[in-house]
Amino acid sequence: MTKALLLIDIQNGFCPGGNLPVAEGDAVVPVANRLIESRAYDLIVASQDWHPANHGSFASQHEGKMPFDMGELSGQPQVMWPDHCVQGTADAEFHPDLKTAHIDYIQRKGENPAVDSYSAFRDNDKAALTGLSGWLKQKGVTALDIMGLATDYCVKFSALDAVDMLPDVKVRLIADGCRGIDAKGVEEAIEAMRRAGVEITDSSMITA
Ligand code: VGL
Ligand code: ZN
């Protein structure tokens, strides 16, 4: 058994005070820190939303669009986000309290301005891989626990891709280690993950 913990986008941008704040986003930090220090995992991986300033998911790049409007990006429906997690800015940094010293691998994503990448594994159009699935395979990972921000976007698409792209890996969601953008979206996201074969668990179940 090789167990990995995948921390999704625990960045300033998704925490209160950030550019795309998730309600109580910072509440996942102590959960992550306890798991990082628990010795329950052989490997700790973190993803980082890492957009160029002209990223096409930003409302600012579309004439007449406001944040949270629906729009289009490269011909596909796309939520128009506020500018967030721009490469090299404080908004893109990990939350300052996150214990990053024990992170074995950082997967950046969302660098192509023409396509969004909610999943830490591949772009939304499923064309370009990030490299994370290859890294986990090469390390012989057999169990992957996922938590972070936001439940209804990057956590959901990362978990769905994990079961799809790593069929031999047991994938679990640590529900109390996640916060979402939209309450209804969170319910639907958890149901979609469960249907896809993701086990929904809680950090209190994790000991070692
Ligand atoms: C995310 C919206 C846009 C996320 C990233 O991390 O869930 N959501 N970019
Ligand atoms: Zn983003």
PDB file of C-alpha atoms and ligand atoms in Angstrom:
ATOM      1  CA  MET A   1       0.000   0.000   0.000  1.00  0.00           C
ATOM      2  CA  THR A   2       1.335   3.404  -0.957  1.00  0.00           C
ATOM      3  CA  LYS A   3      -0.932   6.142   0.331  1.00  0.00           C
ATOM      4  CA  ALA A   4      -0.960   9.698  -0.985  1.00  0.00           C
ATOM      5  CA  LEU A   5      -2.782  12.811   0.167  1.00  0.00           C
ATOM      6  CA  LEU A   6      -3.773  15.281  -2.571  1.00  0.00           C
ATOM      7  CA  LEU A   7      -4.371  18.851  -1.366  1.00  0.00           C
ATOM      8  CA  ILE A   8      -6.319  20.831  -3.946  1.00  0.00           C
ATOM      9  CA  ASP A   9      -5.681  24.573  -4.363  1.00  0.00           C
ATOM     10  CA  ILE A  10      -5.274  25.588  -0.693  1.00  0.00           C
ATOM     11  CA  GLN A  11      -4.260  29.048  -1.873  1.00  0.00           C
ATOM     12  CA  ASN A  12      -4.863  32.585  -0.650  1.00  0.00           C
ATOM     13  CA  GLY A  13      -7.081  33.265  -3.670  1.00  0.00           C
ATOM     14  CA  PHE A  14      -9.713  30.784  -2.461  1.00  0.00           C
ATOM     15  CA  CYS A  15      -9.609  31.862   1.197  1.00  0.00           C
ATOM     16  CA  PRO A  16     -11.298  34.872   2.823  1.00  0.00           C
ATOM     17  CA  GLY A  17      -9.463  37.980   1.603  1.00  0.00           C
ATOM     18  CA  GLY A  18      -8.545  36.320  -1.696  1.00  0.00           C
ATOM     19  CA  ASN A  19      -9.778  37.177  -5.166  1.00  0.00           C
ATOM     20  CA  LEU A  20     -12.159  34.178  -5.484  1.00  0.00           C
ATOM     21  CA  PRO A  21     -12.924  33.529  -1.812  1.00  0.00           C
ATOM     22  CA  VAL A  22     -14.742  30.362  -0.768  1.00  0.00           C
ATOM     23  CA  ALA A  23     -16.752  30.738   2.473  1.00  0.00           C
ATOM     24  CA  GLU A  24     -14.611  29.309   5.318  1.00  0.00           C
ATOM     25  CA  GLY A  25     -11.963  28.285   2.794  1.00  0.00           C
ATOM     26  CA  ASP A  26      -9.284  28.732   5.440  1.00  0.00           C
ATOM     27  CA  ALA A  27     -11.055  26.157   7.664  1.00  0.00           C
ATOM     28  CA  VAL A  28      -9.474  23.376   5.581  1.00  0.00           C
ATOM     29  CA  VAL A  29      -5.947  24.427   6.603  1.00  0.00           C
ATOM     30  CA  PRO A  30      -5.941  22.851  10.109  1.00  0.00           C
ATOM     31  CA  VAL A  31      -7.474  19.678   8.639  1.00  0.00           C
ATOM     32  CA  ALA A  32      -4.702  19.518   6.030  1.00  0.00           C
ATOM     33  CA  ASN A  33      -2.012  20.208   8.626  1.00  0.00           C
ATOM     34  CA  ARG A  34      -3.224  17.430  10.925  1.00  0.00           C
ATOM     35  CA  LEU A  35      -3.204  14.934   8.048  1.00  0.00           C
ATOM     36  CA  ILE A  36       0.209  16.120   6.798  1.00  0.00           C
ATOM     37  CA  GLU A  37       1.668  15.510  10.255  1.00  0.00           C
ATOM     38  CA  SER A  38      -0.280  12.302  10.931  1.00  0.00           C
ATOM     39  CA  ARG A  39       2.140   9.816   9.310  1.00  0.00           C
ATOM     40  CA  ALA A  40      -0.928   8.249   7.652  1.00  0.00           C
ATOM     41  CA  TYR A  41       0.511   9.108   4.218  1.00  0.00           C
ATOM     42  CA  ASP A  42       3.633   8.068   2.359  1.00  0.00           C
ATOM     43  CA  LEU A  43       3.371  11.022  -0.016  1.00  0.00           C
ATOM     44  CA  ILE A  44       1.864  14.517   0.139  1.00  0.00           C
ATOM     45  CA  VAL A  45       0.922  16.250  -3.116  1.00  0.00           C
ATOM     46  CA  ALA A  46      -0.519  19.748  -3.559  1.00  0.00           C
ATOM     47  CA  SER A  47      -2.032  21.436  -6.586  1.00  0.00           C
ATOM     48  CA  GLN A  48      -1.856  25.128  -7.305  1.00  0.00           C
ATOM     49  CA  ASP A  49      -4.152  27.067  -9.646  1.00  0.00           C
ATOM     50  CA  TRP A  50      -1.531  29.024 -11.620  1.00  0.00           C
ATOM     51  CA  HIS A  51      -2.993  31.336 -14.222  1.00  0.00           C
ATOM     52  CA  PRO A  52      -1.311  33.819 -16.547  1.00  0.00           C
ATOM     53  CA  ALA A  53      -2.718  37.361 -16.112  1.00  0.00           C
ATOM     54  CA  ASN A  54      -4.599  37.047 -19.412  1.00  0.00           C
ATOM     55  CA  HIS A  55      -6.266  33.720 -18.634  1.00  0.00           C
ATOM     56  CA  GLY A  56      -9.425  33.186 -20.687  1.00  0.00           C
ATOM     57  CA  SER A  57     -11.475  32.105 -17.639  1.00  0.00           C
ATOM     58  CA  PHE A  58     -11.254  35.671 -16.314  1.00  0.00           C
ATOM     59  CA  ALA A  59     -14.294  37.914 -16.922  1.00  0.00           C
ATOM     60  CA  SER A  60     -11.793  40.744 -17.391  1.00  0.00           C
ATOM     61  CA  GLN A  61     -10.711  39.141 -20.682  1.00  0.00           C
ATOM     62  CA  HIS A  62     -14.236  39.201 -22.163  1.00  0.00           C
ATOM     63  CA  GLU A  63     -15.923  42.392 -23.325  1.00  0.00           C
ATOM     64  CA  GLY A  64     -19.131  43.041 -21.354  1.00  0.00           C
ATOM     65  CA  LYS A  65     -18.771  40.058 -18.983  1.00  0.00           C
ATOM     66  CA  MET A  66     -18.998  40.276 -15.208  1.00  0.00           C
ATOM     67  CA  PRO A  67     -17.549  37.753 -12.743  1.00  0.00           C
ATOM     68  CA  PHE A  68     -19.816  34.679 -12.338  1.00  0.00           C
ATOM     69  CA  ASP A  69     -21.592  35.289 -15.679  1.00  0.00           C
ATOM     70  CA  MET A  70     -21.607  32.368 -18.095  1.00  0.00           C
ATOM     71  CA  GLY A  71     -19.459  32.871 -21.165  1.00  0.00           C
ATOM     72  CA  GLU A  72     -17.422  30.873 -23.638  1.00  0.00           C
ATOM     73  CA  LEU A  73     -13.793  29.869 -23.840  1.00  0.00           C
ATOM     74  CA  SER A  74     -12.456  28.266 -27.017  1.00  0.00           C
ATOM     75  CA  GLY A  75     -16.047  27.448 -28.016  1.00  0.00           C
ATOM     76  CA  GLN A  76     -16.977  25.767 -24.716  1.00  0.00           C
ATOM     77  CA  PRO A  77     -19.285  27.116 -21.969  1.00  0.00           C
ATOM     78  CA  GLN A  78     -17.140  28.698 -19.263  1.00  0.00           C
ATOM     79  CA  VAL A  79     -17.887  30.406 -15.943  1.00  0.00           C
ATOM     80  CA  MET A  80     -16.374  33.885 -16.023  1.00  0.00           C
ATOM     81  CA  TRP A  81     -14.245  34.103 -12.876  1.00  0.00           C
ATOM     82  CA  PRO A  82     -12.769  37.129 -11.187  1.00  0.00           C
ATOM     83  CA  ASP A  83      -9.045  37.403 -11.877  1.00  0.00           C
ATOM     84  CA  HIS A  84      -7.512  34.905  -9.422  1.00  0.00           C
ATOM     85  CA  CYS A  85      -4.351  32.957  -8.648  1.00  0.00           C
ATOM     86  CA  VAL A  86      -2.229  34.880 -11.120  1.00  0.00           C
ATOM     87  CA  GLN A  87       1.262  33.363 -11.348  1.00  0.00           C
ATOM     88  CA  GLY A  88       3.731  34.980  -8.969  1.00  0.00           C
ATOM     89  CA  THR A  89       1.156  36.994  -6.988  1.00  0.00           C
ATOM     90  CA  ALA A  90       0.256  36.545  -3.292  1.00  0.00           C
ATOM     91  CA  ASP A  91      -3.199  35.356  -4.402  1.00  0.00           C
ATOM     92  CA  ALA A  92      -1.571  32.266  -5.959  1.00  0.00           C
ATOM     93  CA  GLU A  93       0.556  31.375  -2.927  1.00  0.00           C
ATOM     94  CA  PHE A  94      -0.432  28.578  -0.587  1.00  0.00           C
ATOM     95  CA  HIS A  95      -2.245  29.722   2.566  1.00  0.00           C
ATOM     96  CA  PRO A  96       0.559  30.926   4.874  1.00  0.00           C
ATOM     97  CA  ASP A  97      -0.419  28.484   7.672  1.00  0.00           C
ATOM     98  CA  LEU A  98      -0.310  25.395   5.431  1.00  0.00           C
ATOM     99  CA  LYS A  99       2.600  23.152   6.424  1.00  0.00           C
ATOM    100  CA  THR A 100       4.221  23.053   3.008  1.00  0.00           C
ATOM    101  CA  ALA A 101       7.629  21.728   4.139  1.00  0.00           C
ATOM    102  CA  HIS A 102       6.367  18.129   3.856  1.00  0.00           C
ATOM    103  CA  ILE A 103       4.924  18.452   0.354  1.00  0.00           C
ATOM    104  CA  ASP A 104       6.642  15.961  -1.988  1.00  0.00           C
ATOM    105  CA  TYR A 105       5.256  17.229  -5.289  1.00  0.00           C
ATOM    106  CA  ILE A 106       3.478  20.403  -6.416  1.00  0.00           C
ATOM    107  CA  GLN A 107       1.268  20.237  -9.495  1.00  0.00           C
ATOM    108  CA  ARG A 108       0.550  23.608 -11.084  1.00  0.00           C
ATOM    109  CA  LYS A 109      -2.366  23.889 -13.526  1.00  0.00           C
ATOM    110  CA  GLY A 110      -4.390  26.385 -15.533  1.00  0.00           C
ATOM    111  CA  GLU A 111      -1.392  27.875 -17.331  1.00  0.00           C
ATOM    112  CA  ASN A 112      -2.864  27.671 -20.848  1.00  0.00           C
ATOM    113  CA  PRO A 113      -4.904  30.879 -21.371  1.00  0.00           C
ATOM    114  CA  ALA A 114      -7.189  29.129 -23.897  1.00  0.00           C
ATOM    115  CA  VAL A 115      -8.550  26.413 -21.587  1.00  0.00           C
ATOM    116  CA  ASP A 116      -9.425  26.127 -17.891  1.00  0.00           C
ATOM    117  CA  SER A 117      -8.114  23.301 -15.742  1.00  0.00           C
ATOM    118  CA  TYR A 118     -10.261  22.557 -12.709  1.00  0.00           C
ATOM    119  CA  SER A 119      -8.749  19.093 -12.383  1.00  0.00           C
ATOM    120  CA  ALA A 120      -5.195  18.685 -11.112  1.00  0.00           C
ATOM    121  CA  PHE A 121      -4.847  15.861 -13.674  1.00  0.00           C
ATOM    122  CA  ARG A 122      -5.815  17.436 -17.012  1.00  0.00           C
ATOM    123  CA  ASP A 123      -7.353  20.454 -18.718  1.00  0.00           C
ATOM    124  CA  ASN A 124     -11.165  20.749 -18.868  1.00  0.00           C
ATOM    125  CA  ASP A 125     -11.145  19.652 -22.527  1.00  0.00           C
ATOM    126  CA  LYS A 126      -9.242  16.506 -21.406  1.00  0.00           C
ATOM    127  CA  ALA A 127      -6.606  17.126 -24.088  1.00  0.00           C
ATOM    128  CA  ALA A 128      -3.449  18.051 -22.138  1.00  0.00           C
ATOM    129  CA  LEU A 129      -2.365  16.112 -19.040  1.00  0.00           C
ATOM    130  CA  THR A 130      -0.645  17.944 -16.181  1.00  0.00           C
ATOM    131  CA  GLY A 131       1.732  15.110 -15.289  1.00  0.00           C
ATOM    132  CA  LEU A 132       0.183  14.261 -11.917  1.00  0.00           C
ATOM    133  CA  SER A 133      -1.219  10.864 -12.957  1.00  0.00           C
ATOM    134  CA  GLY A 134       2.195   9.845 -14.305  1.00  0.00           C
ATOM    135  CA  TRP A 135       3.918  10.940 -11.100  1.00  0.00           C
ATOM    136  CA  LEU A 136       1.476   8.991  -8.884  1.00  0.00           C
ATOM    137  CA  LYS A 137       1.825   5.871 -11.078  1.00  0.00           C
ATOM    138  CA  GLN A 138       5.606   6.098 -11.047  1.00  0.00           C
ATOM    139  CA  LYS A 139       5.500   6.276  -7.221  1.00  0.00           C
ATOM    140  CA  GLY A 140       3.279   3.180  -7.105  1.00  0.00           C
ATOM    141  CA  VAL A 141       0.435   4.962  -5.327  1.00  0.00           C
ATOM    142  CA  THR A 142      -2.469   2.613  -4.514  1.00  0.00           C
ATOM    143  CA  ALA A 143      -4.647   4.887  -2.351  1.00  0.00           C
ATOM    144  CA  LEU A 144      -5.371   8.574  -2.873  1.00  0.00           C
ATOM    145  CA  ASP A 145      -7.211  10.814  -0.400  1.00  0.00           C
ATOM    146  CA  ILE A 146      -8.365  14.178  -1.773  1.00  0.00           C
ATOM    147  CA  MET A 147      -9.358  17.389   0.021  1.00  0.00           C
ATOM    148  CA  GLY A 148      -9.188  21.158  -0.467  1.00  0.00           C
ATOM    149  CA  LEU A 149     -10.862  23.927  -2.483  1.00  0.00           C
ATOM    150  CA  ALA A 150     -13.311  24.214  -4.035  1.00  0.00           C
ATOM    151  CA  THR A 151     -15.554  21.146  -3.534  1.00  0.00           C
ATOM    152  CA  ASP A 152     -17.789  21.902  -6.527  1.00  0.00           C
ATOM    153  CA  TYR A 153     -14.983  22.730  -8.983  1.00  0.00           C
ATOM    154  CA  CYS A 154     -11.378  21.696  -8.585  1.00  0.00           C
ATOM    155  CA  VAL A 155     -11.913  19.041  -5.912  1.00  0.00           C
ATOM    156  CA  LYS A 156     -14.795  17.441  -7.833  1.00  0.00           C
ATOM    157  CA  PHE A 157     -13.035  17.332 -11.205  1.00  0.00           C
ATOM    158  CA  SER A 158      -9.797  16.101  -9.649  1.00  0.00           C
ATOM    159  CA  ALA A 159     -11.585  13.248  -7.854  1.00  0.00           C
ATOM    160  CA  LEU A 160     -13.542  12.263 -10.981  1.00  0.00           C
ATOM    161  CA  ASP A 161     -10.346  12.237 -13.042  1.00  0.00           C
ATOM    162  CA  ALA A 162      -8.536  10.234 -10.356  1.00  0.00           C
ATOM    163  CA  VAL A 163     -11.053   7.361 -10.591  1.00  0.00           C
ATOM    164  CA  ASP A 164     -11.071   7.602 -14.390  1.00  0.00           C
ATOM    165  CA  MET A 165      -7.318   7.846 -14.969  1.00  0.00           C
ATOM    166  CA  LEU A 166      -6.055   5.690 -12.075  1.00  0.00           C
ATOM    167  CA  PRO A 167      -8.405   2.686 -12.140  1.00  0.00           C
ATOM    168  CA  ASP A 168      -6.218   0.670  -9.752  1.00  0.00           C
ATOM    169  CA  VAL A 169      -6.147   3.388  -7.078  1.00  0.00           C
ATOM    170  CA  LYS A 170      -8.630   3.576  -4.195  1.00  0.00           C
ATOM    171  CA  VAL A 171      -9.884   7.187  -4.208  1.00  0.00           C
ATOM    172  CA  ARG A 172     -11.493   8.865  -1.184  1.00  0.00           C
ATOM    173  CA  LEU A 173     -12.806  12.370  -0.500  1.00  0.00           C
ATOM    174  CA  ILE A 174     -12.129  13.862   2.930  1.00  0.00           C
ATOM    175  CA  ALA A 175     -15.380  15.812   3.153  1.00  0.00           C
ATOM    176  CA  ASP A 176     -14.610  17.962   6.214  1.00  0.00           C
ATOM    177  CA  GLY A 177     -11.391  19.041   4.493  1.00  0.00           C
ATOM    178  CA  CYS A 178     -13.311  20.698   1.649  1.00  0.00           C
ATOM    179  CA  ARG A 179     -15.305  23.894   1.205  1.00  0.00           C
ATOM    180  CA  GLY A 180     -17.290  24.904  -1.886  1.00  0.00           C
ATOM    181  CA  ILE A 181     -18.364  27.916  -3.885  1.00  0.00           C
ATOM    182  CA  ASP A 182     -22.106  27.131  -4.145  1.00  0.00           C
ATOM    183  CA  ALA A 183     -24.085  25.098  -1.545  1.00  0.00           C
ATOM    184  CA  LYS A 184     -26.255  23.329  -4.129  1.00  0.00           C
ATOM    185  CA  GLY A 185     -23.190  22.711  -6.280  1.00  0.00           C
ATOM    186  CA  VAL A 186     -21.463  21.077  -3.308  1.00  0.00           C
ATOM    187  CA  GLU A 187     -24.338  18.603  -2.754  1.00  0.00           C
ATOM    188  CA  GLU A 188     -24.368  17.701  -6.453  1.00  0.00           C
ATOM    189  CA  ALA A 189     -20.581  17.408  -6.535  1.00  0.00           C
ATOM    190  CA  ILE A 190     -20.495  14.991  -3.600  1.00  0.00           C
ATOM    191  CA  GLU A 191     -23.259  12.891  -5.195  1.00  0.00           C
ATOM    192  CA  ALA A 192     -21.376  12.837  -8.533  1.00  0.00           C
ATOM    193  CA  MET A 193     -18.164  11.750  -6.809  1.00  0.00           C
ATOM    194  CA  ARG A 194     -19.978   9.035  -4.845  1.00  0.00           C
ATOM    195  CA  ARG A 195     -21.650   7.722  -8.034  1.00  0.00           C
ATOM    196  CA  ALA A 196     -18.263   7.587  -9.758  1.00  0.00           C
ATOM    197  CA  GLY A 197     -16.857   5.371  -7.011  1.00  0.00           C
ATOM    198  CA  VAL A 198     -15.181   7.885  -4.717  1.00  0.00           C
ATOM    199  CA  GLU A 199     -15.561   6.900  -1.066  1.00  0.00           C
ATOM    200  CA  ILE A 200     -16.731   9.864   1.020  1.00  0.00           C
ATOM    201  CA  THR A 201     -14.991   9.942   4.377  1.00  0.00           C
ATOM    202  CA  ASP A 202     -13.995  12.342   7.136  1.00  0.00           C
ATOM    203  CA  SER A 203     -10.611  13.341   8.560  1.00  0.00           C
ATOM    204  CA  SER A 204     -11.618  11.949  11.975  1.00  0.00           C
ATOM    205  CA  MET A 205     -11.472   8.473  10.366  1.00  0.00           C
ATOM    206  CA  ILE A 206      -7.803   8.916   9.515  1.00  0.00           C
ATOM    207  CA  THR A 207      -5.324   7.871  12.152  1.00  0.00           C
ATOM    208  CA  ALA A 208      -1.677   6.833  12.194  1.00  0.00           C
TER     209      ALA A 208
HETATM  210  C1  VGL B   1     -11.209  26.836  -8.915  1.00  0.00           C
HETATM  211  C2  VGL B   1     -12.674  28.159 -10.075  1.00  0.00           C
HETATM  212  C3  VGL B   1     -11.669  28.626 -10.871  1.00  0.00           C
HETATM  213  C4  VGL B   1     -10.990  25.863  -7.809  1.00  0.00           C
HETATM  214  C5  VGL B   1     -10.180  27.298  -9.715  1.00  0.00           C
HETATM  215  O1  VGL B   1      -9.853  25.736  -7.302  1.00  0.00           O
HETATM  216  O2  VGL B   1     -11.980  25.190  -7.421  1.00  0.00           O
HETATM  217  N1  VGL B   1     -12.461  27.269  -9.114  1.00  0.00           N
HETATM  218  N2  VGL B   1     -10.416  28.192 -10.679  1.00  0.00           N
HETATM  219 ZN    ZN B   2      -8.790  29.093 -11.677  1.00  0.00          ZN
END
